[in-house]
Tab-separated table of C-alpha atoms in Angstrom:
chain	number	residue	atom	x	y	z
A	25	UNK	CA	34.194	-4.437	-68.980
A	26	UNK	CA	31.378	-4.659	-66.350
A	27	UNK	CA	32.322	-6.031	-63.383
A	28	UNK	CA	29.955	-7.667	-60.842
A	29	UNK	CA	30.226	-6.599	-56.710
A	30	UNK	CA	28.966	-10.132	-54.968
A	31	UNK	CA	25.870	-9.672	-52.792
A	32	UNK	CA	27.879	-8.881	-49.554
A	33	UNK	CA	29.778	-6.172	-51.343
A	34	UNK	CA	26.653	-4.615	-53.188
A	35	UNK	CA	26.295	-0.847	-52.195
A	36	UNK	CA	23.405	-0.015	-49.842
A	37	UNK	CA	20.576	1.967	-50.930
A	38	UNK	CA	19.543	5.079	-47.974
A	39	UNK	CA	16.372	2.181	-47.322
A	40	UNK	CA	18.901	-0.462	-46.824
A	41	UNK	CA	21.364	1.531	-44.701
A	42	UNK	CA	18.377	2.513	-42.748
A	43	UNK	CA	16.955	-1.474	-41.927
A	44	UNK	CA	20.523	-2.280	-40.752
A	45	UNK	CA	20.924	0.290	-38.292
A	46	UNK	CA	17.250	-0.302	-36.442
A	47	UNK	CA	18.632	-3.453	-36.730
A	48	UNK	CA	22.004	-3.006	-34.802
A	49	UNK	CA	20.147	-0.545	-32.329
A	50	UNK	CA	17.399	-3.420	-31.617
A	51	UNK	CA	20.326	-5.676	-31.026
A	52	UNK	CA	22.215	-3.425	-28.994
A	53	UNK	CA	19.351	-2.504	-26.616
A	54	UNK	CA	18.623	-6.206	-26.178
A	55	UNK	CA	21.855	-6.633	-25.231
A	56	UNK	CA	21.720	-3.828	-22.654
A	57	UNK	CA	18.092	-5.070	-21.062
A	58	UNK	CA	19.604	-8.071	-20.542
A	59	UNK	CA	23.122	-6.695	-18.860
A	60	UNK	CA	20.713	-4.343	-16.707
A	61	UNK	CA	18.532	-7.601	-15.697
A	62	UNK	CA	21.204	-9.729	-14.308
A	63	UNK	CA	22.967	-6.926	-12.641
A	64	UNK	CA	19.765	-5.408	-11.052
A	65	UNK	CA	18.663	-6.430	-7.455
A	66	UNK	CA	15.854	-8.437	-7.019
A	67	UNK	CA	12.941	-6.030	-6.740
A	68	UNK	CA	10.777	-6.583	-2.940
A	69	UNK	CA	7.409	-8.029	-3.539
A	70	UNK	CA	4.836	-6.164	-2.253
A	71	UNK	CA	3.249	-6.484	1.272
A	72	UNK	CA	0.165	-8.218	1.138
A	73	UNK	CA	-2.948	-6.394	1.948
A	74	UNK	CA	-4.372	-8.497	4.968
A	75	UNK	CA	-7.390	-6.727	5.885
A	76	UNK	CA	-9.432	-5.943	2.677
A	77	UNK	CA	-12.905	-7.492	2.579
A	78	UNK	CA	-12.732	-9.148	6.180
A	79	UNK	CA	-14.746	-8.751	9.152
A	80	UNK	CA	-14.306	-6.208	11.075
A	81	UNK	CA	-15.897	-4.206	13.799
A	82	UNK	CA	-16.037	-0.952	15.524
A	83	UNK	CA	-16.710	0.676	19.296
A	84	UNK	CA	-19.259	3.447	17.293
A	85	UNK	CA	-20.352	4.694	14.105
A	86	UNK	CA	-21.248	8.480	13.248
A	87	UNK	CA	-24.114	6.774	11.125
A	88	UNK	CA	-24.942	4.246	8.801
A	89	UNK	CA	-23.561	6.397	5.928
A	90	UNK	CA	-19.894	5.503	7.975
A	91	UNK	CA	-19.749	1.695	8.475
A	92	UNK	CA	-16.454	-0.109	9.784
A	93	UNK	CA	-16.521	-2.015	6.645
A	94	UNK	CA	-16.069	1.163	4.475
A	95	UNK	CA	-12.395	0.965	6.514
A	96	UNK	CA	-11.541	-2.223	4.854
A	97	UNK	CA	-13.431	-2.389	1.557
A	98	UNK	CA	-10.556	-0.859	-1.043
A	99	UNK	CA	-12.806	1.396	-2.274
A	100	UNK	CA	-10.902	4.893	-1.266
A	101	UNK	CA	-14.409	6.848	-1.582
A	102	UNK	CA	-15.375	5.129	1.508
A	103	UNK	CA	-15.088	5.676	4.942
A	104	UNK	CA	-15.727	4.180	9.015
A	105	UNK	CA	-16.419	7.122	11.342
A	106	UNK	CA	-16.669	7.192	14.261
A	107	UNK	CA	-19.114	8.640	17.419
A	108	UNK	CA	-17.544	12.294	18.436
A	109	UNK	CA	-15.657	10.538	21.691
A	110	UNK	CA	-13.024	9.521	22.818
A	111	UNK	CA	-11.654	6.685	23.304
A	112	UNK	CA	-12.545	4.630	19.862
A	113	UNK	CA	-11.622	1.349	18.251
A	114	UNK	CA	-11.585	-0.374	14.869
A	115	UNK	CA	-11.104	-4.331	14.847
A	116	UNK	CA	-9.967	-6.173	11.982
A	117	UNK	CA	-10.228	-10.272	12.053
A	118	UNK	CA	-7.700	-11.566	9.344
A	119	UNK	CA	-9.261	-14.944	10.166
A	120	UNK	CA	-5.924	-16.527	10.713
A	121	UNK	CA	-2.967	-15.446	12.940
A	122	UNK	CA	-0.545	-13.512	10.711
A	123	UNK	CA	2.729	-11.302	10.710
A	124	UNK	CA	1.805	-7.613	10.514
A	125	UNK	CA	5.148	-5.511	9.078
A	126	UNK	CA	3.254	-2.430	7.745
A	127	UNK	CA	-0.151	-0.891	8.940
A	128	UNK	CA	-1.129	2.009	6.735
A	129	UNK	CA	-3.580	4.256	8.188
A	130	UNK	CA	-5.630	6.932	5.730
A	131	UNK	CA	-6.904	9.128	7.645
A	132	UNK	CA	-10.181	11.240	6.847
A	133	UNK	CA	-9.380	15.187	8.091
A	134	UNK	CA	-10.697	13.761	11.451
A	135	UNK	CA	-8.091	11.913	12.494
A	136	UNK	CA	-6.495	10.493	16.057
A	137	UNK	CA	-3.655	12.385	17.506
A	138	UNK	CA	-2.704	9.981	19.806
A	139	UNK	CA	-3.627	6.478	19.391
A	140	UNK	CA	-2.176	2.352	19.158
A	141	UNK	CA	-2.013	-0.534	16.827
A	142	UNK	CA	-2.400	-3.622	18.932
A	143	UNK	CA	-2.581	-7.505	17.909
A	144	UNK	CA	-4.329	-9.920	19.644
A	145	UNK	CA	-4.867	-13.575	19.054
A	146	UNK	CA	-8.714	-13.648	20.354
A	147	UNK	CA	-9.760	-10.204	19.750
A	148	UNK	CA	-10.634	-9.749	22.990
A	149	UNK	CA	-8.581	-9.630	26.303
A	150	UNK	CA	-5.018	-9.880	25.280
A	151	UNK	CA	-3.732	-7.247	23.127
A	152	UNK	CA	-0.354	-7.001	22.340
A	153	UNK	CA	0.755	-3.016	21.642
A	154	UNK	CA	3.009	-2.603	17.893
A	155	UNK	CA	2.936	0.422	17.608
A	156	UNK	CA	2.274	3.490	19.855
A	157	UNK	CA	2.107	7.520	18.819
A	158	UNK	CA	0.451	10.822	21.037
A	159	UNK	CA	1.726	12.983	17.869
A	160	UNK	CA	-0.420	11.465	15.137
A	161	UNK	CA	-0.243	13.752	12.188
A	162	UNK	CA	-3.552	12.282	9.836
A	163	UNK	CA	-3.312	12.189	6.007
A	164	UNK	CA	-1.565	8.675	4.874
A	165	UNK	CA	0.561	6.687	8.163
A	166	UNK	CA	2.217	4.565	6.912
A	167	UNK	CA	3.739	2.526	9.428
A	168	UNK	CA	6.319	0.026	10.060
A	169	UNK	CA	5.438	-2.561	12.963
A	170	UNK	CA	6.865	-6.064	13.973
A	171	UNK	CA	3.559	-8.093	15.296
A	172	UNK	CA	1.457	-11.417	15.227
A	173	UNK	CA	-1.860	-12.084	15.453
A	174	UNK	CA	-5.385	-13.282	14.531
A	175	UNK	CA	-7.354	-9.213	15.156
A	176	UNK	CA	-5.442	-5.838	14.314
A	177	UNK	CA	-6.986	-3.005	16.293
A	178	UNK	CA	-6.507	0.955	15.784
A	179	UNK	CA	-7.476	2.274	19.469
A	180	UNK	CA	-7.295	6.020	19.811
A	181	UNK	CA	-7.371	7.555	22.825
A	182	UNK	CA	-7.252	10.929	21.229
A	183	UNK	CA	-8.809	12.802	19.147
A	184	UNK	CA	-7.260	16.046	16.950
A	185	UNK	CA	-10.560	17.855	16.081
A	186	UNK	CA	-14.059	17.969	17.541
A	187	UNK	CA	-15.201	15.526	15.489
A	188	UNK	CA	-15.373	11.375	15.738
A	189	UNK	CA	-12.031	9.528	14.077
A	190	UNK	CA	-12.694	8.471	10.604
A	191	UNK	CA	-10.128	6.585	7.964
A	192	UNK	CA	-10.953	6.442	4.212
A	193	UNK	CA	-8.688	2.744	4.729
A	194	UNK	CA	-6.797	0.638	7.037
């Protein structure tokens, strides 16, 4: 007598056995993305980068090789530098008065020990101090500021070697 399984009782071939397990492993790391996406926070957007590709200008140049632009262009094989002085400046317009939260400063090996961020809404007499260091350290600043305005301006007052101040990007 030869009896007949129905389908859903039919033994499995290895290939069979196989398909239904990367099956129930898809399935069960769906299920998992999807338990991990509701109970993950919300992730922070990023801060906006305000200053790359506007005007800005700059109390001295080393050369023409070293324009302020090169401070602000996003190209990170570019760079402002400055006359060997002290004090210097580098003026960003963002064209429209804005909320700064971060300023990130990448500094060149000549760098500003002491120096300020400052805001102003004119870019010219009234500058409003955000931020304020006479221990810079060079390499990547990145720092956190609460300010508003129209022009961002890195003023140092010192420098930490003999040469000008020079940033890769602001």
């Amino acid at each position: 007598m030869n009896r007949t399984l129905p389908p859903s009782r039919t033994p499995l071939s290895r290939a069979g056995r196989g398909r239904r397990l990367a099956a129930l492993g898809s399935a069960l790391l769906l299920l998992l993305g999807a338990y991990l996406a509701i109970l993950a926070p919300p992730a922070d957007a990023a801060d906006a980068l305000l200053s790359q590709g506007l005007p800005v200008t700059a109390s001295s140049t080393e050369s023409v090789a070293f324009p302020a632009s090169a401070a602000v262009d996003g190209n990170a094989g570019t760079r402002w530098s400055s006359a060997f002085s002290d004090p210097q400046w580098l003026r960003v317009d963002l064209g429209v008065s804005a909320t700064v939260s971060r300023v990130v400063l990448r500094w060149e090996a000549a760098y500003a020990r002491a120096f300020t961020i400052e805001t102003s809404p004119t870019g010219t007499d009234t500058w409003t101090t955000i931020h304020t260091t006479t221990a810079g350290t060079g390499g990547v600043q990145n720092l956190a500021v609460t300010g508003t305005g129209r022009f961002v301006r890195v003023n140092t007052t010192q420098r930490a070697t003999q040469y000008g101040v020079s940033l890769w990007e602001l």
